[in-house]
Tab-separated table of N, CA and C and ligand atoms in Angstrom:
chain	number	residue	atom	x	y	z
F	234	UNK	N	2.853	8.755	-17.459
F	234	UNK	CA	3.676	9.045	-16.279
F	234	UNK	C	4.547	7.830	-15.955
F	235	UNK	N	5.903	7.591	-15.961
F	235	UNK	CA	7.040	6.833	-15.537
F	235	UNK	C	6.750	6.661	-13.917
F	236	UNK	N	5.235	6.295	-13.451
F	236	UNK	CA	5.377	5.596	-11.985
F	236	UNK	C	5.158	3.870	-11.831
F	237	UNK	N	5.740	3.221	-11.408
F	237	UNK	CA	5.603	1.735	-11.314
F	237	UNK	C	4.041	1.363	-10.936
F	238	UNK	N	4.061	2.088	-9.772
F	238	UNK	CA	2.900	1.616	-9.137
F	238	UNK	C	1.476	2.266	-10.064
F	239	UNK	N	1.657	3.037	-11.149
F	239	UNK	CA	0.598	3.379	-11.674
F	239	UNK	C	0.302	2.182	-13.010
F	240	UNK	N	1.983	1.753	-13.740
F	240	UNK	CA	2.017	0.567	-14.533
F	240	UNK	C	1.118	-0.645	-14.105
F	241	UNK	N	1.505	-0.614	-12.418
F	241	UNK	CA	0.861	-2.007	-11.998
F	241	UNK	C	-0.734	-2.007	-11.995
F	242	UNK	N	-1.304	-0.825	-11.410
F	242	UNK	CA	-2.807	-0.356	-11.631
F	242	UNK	C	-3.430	-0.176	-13.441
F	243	UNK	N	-2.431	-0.078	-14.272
F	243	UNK	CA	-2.949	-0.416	-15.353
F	243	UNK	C	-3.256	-1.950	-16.042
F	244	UNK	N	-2.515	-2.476	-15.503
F	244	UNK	CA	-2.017	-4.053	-15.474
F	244	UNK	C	-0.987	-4.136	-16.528
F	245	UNK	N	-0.053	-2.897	-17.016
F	245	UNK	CA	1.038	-3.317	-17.951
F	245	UNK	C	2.022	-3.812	-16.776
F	246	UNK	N	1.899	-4.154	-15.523
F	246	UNK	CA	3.577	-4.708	-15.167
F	246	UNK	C	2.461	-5.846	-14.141
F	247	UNK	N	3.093	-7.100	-14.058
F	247	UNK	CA	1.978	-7.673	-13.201
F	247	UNK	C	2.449	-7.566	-11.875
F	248	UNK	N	1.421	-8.394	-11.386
F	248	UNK	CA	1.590	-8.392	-9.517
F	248	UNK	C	0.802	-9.449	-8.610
F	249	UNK	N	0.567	-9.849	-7.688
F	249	UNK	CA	-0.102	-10.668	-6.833
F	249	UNK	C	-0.831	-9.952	-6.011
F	250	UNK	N	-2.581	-10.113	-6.770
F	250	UNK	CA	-3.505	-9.327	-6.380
F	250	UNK	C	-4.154	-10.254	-5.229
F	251	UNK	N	-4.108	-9.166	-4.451
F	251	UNK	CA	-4.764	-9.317	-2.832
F	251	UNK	C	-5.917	-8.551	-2.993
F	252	UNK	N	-6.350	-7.481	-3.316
F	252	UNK	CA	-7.977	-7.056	-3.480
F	252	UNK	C	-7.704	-5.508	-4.286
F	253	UNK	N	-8.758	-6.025	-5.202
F	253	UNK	CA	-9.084	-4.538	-6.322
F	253	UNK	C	-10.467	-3.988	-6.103
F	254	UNK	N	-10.482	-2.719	-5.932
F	254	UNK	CA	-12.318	-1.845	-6.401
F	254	UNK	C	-12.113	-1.300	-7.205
F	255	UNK	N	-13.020	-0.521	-7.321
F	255	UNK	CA	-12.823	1.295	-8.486
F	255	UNK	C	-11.507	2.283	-8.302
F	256	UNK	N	-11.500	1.726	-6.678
F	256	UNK	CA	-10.698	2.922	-5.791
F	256	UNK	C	-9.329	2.704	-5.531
F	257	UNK	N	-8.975	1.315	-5.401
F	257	UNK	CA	-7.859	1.055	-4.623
F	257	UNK	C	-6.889	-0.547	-4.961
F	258	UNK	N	-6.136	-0.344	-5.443
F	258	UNK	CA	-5.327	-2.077	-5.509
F	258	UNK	C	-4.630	-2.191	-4.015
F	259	UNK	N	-4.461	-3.787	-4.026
F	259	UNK	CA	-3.425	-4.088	-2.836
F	259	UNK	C	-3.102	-5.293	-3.521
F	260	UNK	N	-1.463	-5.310	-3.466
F	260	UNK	CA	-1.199	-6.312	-4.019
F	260	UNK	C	0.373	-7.162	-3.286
F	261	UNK	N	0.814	-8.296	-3.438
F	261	UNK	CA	1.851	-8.562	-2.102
F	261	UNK	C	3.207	-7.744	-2.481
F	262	UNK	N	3.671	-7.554	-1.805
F	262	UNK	CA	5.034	-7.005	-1.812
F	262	UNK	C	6.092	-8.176	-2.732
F	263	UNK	N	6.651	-7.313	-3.544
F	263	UNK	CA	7.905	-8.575	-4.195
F	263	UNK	C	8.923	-8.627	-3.503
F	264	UNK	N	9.298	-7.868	-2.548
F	264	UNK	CA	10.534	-7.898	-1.605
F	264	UNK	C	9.782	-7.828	0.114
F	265	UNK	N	8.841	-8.656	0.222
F	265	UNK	CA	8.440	-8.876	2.077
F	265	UNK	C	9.637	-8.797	2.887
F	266	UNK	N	9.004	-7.984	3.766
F	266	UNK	CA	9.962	-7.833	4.767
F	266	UNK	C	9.373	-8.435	6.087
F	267	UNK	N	8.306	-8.766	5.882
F	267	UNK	CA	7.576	-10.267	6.851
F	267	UNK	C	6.789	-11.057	6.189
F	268	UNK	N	6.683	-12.050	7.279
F	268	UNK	CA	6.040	-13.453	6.803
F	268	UNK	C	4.628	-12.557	6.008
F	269	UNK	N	3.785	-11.698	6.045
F	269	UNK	CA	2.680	-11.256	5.666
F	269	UNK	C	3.215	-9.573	4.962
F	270	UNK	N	3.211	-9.411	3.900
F	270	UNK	CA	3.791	-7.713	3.353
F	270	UNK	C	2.744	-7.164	2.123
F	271	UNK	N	1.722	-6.881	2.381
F	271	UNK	CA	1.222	-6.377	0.988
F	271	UNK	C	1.192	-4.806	1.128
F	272	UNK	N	1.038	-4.125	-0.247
F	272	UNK	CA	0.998	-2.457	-0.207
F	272	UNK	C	-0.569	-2.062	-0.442
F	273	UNK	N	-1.102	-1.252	-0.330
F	273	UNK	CA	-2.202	-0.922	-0.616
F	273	UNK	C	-2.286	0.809	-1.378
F	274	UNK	N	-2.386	0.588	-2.619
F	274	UNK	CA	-2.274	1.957	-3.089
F	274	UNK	C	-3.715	2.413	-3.740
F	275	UNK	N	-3.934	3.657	-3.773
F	275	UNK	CA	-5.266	4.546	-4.162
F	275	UNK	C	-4.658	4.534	-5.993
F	276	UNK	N	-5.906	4.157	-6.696
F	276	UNK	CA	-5.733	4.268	-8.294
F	276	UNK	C	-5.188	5.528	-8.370
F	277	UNK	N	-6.252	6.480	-8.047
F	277	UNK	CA	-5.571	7.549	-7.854
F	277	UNK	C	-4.179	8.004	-7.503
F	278	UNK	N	-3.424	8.564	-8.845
F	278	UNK	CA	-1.641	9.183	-8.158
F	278	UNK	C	-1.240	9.550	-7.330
F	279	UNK	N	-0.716	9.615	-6.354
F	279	UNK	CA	-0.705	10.670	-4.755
F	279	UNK	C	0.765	10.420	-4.687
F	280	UNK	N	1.654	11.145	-4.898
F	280	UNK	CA	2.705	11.267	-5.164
F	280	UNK	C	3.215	10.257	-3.736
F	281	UNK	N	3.159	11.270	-2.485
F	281	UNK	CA	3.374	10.360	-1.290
F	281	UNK	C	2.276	11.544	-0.502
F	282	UNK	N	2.674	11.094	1.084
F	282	UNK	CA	1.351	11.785	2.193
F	282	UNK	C	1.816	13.233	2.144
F	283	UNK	N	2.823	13.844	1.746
F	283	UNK	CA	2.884	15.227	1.559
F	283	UNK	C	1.684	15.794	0.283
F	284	UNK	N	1.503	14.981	-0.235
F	284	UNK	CA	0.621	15.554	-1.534
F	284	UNK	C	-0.745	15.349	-1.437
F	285	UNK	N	-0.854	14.862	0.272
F	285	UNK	CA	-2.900	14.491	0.335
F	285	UNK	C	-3.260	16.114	0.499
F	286	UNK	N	-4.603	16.258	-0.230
F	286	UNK	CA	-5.536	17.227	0.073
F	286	UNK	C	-6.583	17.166	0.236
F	287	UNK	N	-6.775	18.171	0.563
F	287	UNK	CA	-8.529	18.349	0.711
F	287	UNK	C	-9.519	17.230	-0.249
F	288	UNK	N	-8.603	17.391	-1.482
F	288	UNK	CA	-9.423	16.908	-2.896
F	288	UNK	C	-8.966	15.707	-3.344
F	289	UNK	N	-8.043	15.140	-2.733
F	289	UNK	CA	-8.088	13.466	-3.041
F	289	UNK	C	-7.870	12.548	-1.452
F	290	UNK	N	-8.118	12.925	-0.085
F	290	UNK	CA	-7.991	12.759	1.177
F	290	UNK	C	-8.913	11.948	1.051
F	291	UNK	N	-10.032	11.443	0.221
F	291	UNK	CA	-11.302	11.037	1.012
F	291	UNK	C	-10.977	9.595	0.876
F	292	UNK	N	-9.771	9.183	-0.675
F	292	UNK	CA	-9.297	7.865	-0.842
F	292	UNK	C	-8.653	7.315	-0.059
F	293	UNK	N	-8.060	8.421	0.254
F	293	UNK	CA	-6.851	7.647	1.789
F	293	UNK	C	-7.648	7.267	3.171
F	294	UNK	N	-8.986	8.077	3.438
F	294	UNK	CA	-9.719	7.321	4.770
F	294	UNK	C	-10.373	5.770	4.246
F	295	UNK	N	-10.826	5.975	2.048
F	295	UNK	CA	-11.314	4.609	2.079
F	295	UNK	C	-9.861	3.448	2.251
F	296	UNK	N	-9.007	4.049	1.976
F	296	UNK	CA	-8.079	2.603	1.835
F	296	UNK	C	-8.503	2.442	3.280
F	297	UNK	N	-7.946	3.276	4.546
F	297	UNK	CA	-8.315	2.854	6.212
F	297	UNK	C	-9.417	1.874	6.554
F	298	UNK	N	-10.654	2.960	5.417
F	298	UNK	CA	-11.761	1.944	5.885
F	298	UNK	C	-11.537	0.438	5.401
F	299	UNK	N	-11.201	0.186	4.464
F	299	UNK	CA	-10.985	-1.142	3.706
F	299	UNK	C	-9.984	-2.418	4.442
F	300	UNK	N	-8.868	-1.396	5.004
F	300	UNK	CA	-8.011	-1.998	5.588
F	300	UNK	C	-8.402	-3.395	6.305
F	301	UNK	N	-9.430	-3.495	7.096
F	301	UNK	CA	-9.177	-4.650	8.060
F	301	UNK	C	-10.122	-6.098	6.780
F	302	UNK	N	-11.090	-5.423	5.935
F	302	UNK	CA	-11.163	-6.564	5.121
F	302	UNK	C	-10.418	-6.842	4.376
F	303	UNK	N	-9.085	-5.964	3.805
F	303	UNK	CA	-8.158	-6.861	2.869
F	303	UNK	C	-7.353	-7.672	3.690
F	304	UNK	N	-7.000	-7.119	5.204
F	304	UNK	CA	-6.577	-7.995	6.212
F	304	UNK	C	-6.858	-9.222	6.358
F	305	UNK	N	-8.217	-9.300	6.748
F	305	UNK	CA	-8.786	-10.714	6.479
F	305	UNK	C	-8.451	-11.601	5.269
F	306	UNK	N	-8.774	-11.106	4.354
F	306	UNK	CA	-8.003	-11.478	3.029
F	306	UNK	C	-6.389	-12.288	2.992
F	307	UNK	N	-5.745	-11.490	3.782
F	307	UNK	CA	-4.191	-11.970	3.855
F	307	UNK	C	-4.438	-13.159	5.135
F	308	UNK	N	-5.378	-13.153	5.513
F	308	UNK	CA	-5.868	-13.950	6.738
F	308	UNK	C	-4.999	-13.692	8.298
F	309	UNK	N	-4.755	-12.299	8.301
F	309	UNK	CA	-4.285	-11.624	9.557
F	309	UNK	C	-5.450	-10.848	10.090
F	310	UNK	N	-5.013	-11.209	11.300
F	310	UNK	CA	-5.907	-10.221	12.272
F	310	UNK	C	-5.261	-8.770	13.000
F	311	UNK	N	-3.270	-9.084	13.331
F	311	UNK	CA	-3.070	-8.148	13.588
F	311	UNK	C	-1.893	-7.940	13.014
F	312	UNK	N	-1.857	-6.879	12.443
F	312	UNK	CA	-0.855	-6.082	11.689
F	312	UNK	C	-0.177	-4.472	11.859
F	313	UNK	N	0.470	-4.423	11.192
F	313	UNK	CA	1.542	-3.025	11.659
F	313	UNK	C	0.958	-2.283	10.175
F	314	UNK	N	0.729	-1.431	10.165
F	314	UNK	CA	0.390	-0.519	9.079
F	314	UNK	C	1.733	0.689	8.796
F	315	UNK	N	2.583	0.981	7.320
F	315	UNK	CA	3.227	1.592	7.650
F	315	UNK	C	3.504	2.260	6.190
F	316	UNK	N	3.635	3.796	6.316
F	316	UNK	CA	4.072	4.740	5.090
F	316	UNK	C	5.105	5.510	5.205
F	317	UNK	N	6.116	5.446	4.070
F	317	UNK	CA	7.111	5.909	4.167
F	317	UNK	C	6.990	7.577	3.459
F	318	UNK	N	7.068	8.420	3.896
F	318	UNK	CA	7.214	9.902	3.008
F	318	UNK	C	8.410	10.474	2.704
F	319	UNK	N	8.431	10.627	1.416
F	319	UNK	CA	10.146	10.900	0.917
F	319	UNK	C	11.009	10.125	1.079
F	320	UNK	N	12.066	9.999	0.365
F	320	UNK	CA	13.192	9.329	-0.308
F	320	UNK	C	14.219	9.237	1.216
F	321	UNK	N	13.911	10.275	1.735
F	321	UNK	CA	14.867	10.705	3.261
F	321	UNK	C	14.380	9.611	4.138
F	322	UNK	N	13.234	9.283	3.775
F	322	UNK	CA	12.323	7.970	5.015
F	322	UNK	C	12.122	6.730	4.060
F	323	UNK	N	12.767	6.521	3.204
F	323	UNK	CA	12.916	5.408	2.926
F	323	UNK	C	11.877	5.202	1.109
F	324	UNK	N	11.023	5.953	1.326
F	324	UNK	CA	10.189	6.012	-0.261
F	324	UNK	C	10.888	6.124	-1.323
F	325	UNK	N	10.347	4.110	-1.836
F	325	UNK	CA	11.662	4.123	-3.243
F	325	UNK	C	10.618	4.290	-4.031
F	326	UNK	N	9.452	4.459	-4.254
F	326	UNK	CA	8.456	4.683	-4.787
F	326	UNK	C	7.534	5.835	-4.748
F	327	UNK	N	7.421	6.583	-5.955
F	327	UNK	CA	6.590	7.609	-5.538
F	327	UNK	C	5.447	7.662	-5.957
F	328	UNK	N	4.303	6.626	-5.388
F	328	UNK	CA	2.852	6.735	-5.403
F	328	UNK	C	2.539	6.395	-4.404
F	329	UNK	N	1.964	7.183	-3.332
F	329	UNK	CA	1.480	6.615	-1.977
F	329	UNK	C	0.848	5.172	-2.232
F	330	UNK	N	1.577	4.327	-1.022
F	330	UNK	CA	1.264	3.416	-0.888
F	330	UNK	C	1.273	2.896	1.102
F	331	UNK	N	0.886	2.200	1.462
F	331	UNK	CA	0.792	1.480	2.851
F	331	UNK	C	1.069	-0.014	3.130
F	332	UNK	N	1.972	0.144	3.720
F	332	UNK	CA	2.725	-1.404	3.430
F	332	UNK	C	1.734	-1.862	5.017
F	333	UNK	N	1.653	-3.422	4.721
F	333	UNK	CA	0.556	-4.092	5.841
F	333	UNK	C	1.857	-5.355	5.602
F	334	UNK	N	2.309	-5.162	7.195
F	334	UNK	CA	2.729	-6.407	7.663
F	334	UNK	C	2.288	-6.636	8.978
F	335	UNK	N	2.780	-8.307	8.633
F	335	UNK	CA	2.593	-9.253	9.518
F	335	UNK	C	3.238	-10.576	9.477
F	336	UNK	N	2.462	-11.159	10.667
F	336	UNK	CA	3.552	-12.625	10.798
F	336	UNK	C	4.169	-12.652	12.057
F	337	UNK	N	4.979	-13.929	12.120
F	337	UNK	CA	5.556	-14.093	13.742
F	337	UNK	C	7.104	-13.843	13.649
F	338	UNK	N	7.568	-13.183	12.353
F	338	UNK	CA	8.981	-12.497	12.497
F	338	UNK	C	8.834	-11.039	12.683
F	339	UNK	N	7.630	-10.902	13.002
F	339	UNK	CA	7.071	-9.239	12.735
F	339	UNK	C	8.159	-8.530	14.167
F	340	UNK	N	9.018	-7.937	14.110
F	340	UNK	CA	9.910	-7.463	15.235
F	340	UNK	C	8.898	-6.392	15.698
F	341	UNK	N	9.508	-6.211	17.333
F	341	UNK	CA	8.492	-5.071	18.193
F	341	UNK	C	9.230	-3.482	17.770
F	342	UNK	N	10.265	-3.799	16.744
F	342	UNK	CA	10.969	-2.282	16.985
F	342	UNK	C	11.581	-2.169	15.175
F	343	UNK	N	10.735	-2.544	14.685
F	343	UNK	CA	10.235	-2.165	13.172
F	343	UNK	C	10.307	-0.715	12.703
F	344	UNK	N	9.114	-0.019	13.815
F	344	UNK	CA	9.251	1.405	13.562
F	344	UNK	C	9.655	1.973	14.905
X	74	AMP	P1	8.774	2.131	-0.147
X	74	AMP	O1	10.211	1.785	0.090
X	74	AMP	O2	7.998	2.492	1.085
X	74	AMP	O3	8.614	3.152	-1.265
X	74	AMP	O4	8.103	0.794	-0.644
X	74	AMP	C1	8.137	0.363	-1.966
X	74	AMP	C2	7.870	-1.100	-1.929
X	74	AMP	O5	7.520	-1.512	-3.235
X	74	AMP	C3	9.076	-1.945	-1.498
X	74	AMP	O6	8.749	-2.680	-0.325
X	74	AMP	C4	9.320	-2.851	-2.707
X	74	AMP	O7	9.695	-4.144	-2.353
X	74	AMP	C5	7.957	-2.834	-3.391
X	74	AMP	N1	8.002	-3.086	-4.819
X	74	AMP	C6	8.846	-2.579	-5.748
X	74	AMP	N2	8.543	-3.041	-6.971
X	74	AMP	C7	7.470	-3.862	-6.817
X	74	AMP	C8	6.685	-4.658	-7.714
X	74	AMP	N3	6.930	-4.705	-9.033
X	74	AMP	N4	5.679	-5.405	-7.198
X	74	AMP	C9	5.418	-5.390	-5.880
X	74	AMP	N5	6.100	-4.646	-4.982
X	74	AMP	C10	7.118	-3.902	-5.442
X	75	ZN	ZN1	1.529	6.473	-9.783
């Protein structure tokens, strides 16, 4: 499959790993759009949040659950969590992913 973000979960394209399981990479953003930007994507393909179901939904509550320890990880405590769905909202990428920013350029009107 021609998806980036599935290249990067294979390790044919590299990246700056922030935390790996069975389940889930997060790795920093190559284009931050704050002082703190990593994505967090499910190994699993998920095209974007139009394509969660019943039958792969349970990865998307673990990334949630995971969320505040890869946080720690980036050594933030508070962050903006944010997913883009479709190309119309900005998704240049089509493998669900969750961008985690932070930092003190973090603007109040982001989203
Ligand atoms: P979105 O626009 O929501 O689809 O987000 C895609 C994100 O992927 C953008 O913020 C890009 O900067 C980021 N991105 C694209 N290519 C790479 C890459 N090779 N490594 C890390 N991040 C990437
Ligand atoms: Zn993919």
């Amino acid at each position: 499959m021609d998806c980036l973000f599935c290249k990067i979960i294979a390790g044919d394209i590299p990246c700056t790993k922030v935390y790996e399981d069975d389940k889930i990479l997060c790795f920093k953003d190559i284009n931050p759009q704050a002082e703190v930007h990593a994505l967090v994507v499910p190994k699993l393909h998920i095209a974007c949040a139009n394509e969660i179901t019943d039958e792969n939904s349970a990865v998307v509550a673990y990334i949630f659950k995971k969320i505040p320890e890869i946080a720690k990880l980036l050594g933030v405590s508070d962050y903006r969590i944010i997913n883009n769905c479709g190309e119309g909202a900005g998704q240049t990428v089509m493998h669900l992913h969750f961008h985690i920013l932070s930092g003190a350029n973090l603007g109040e009107r982001l989203v």
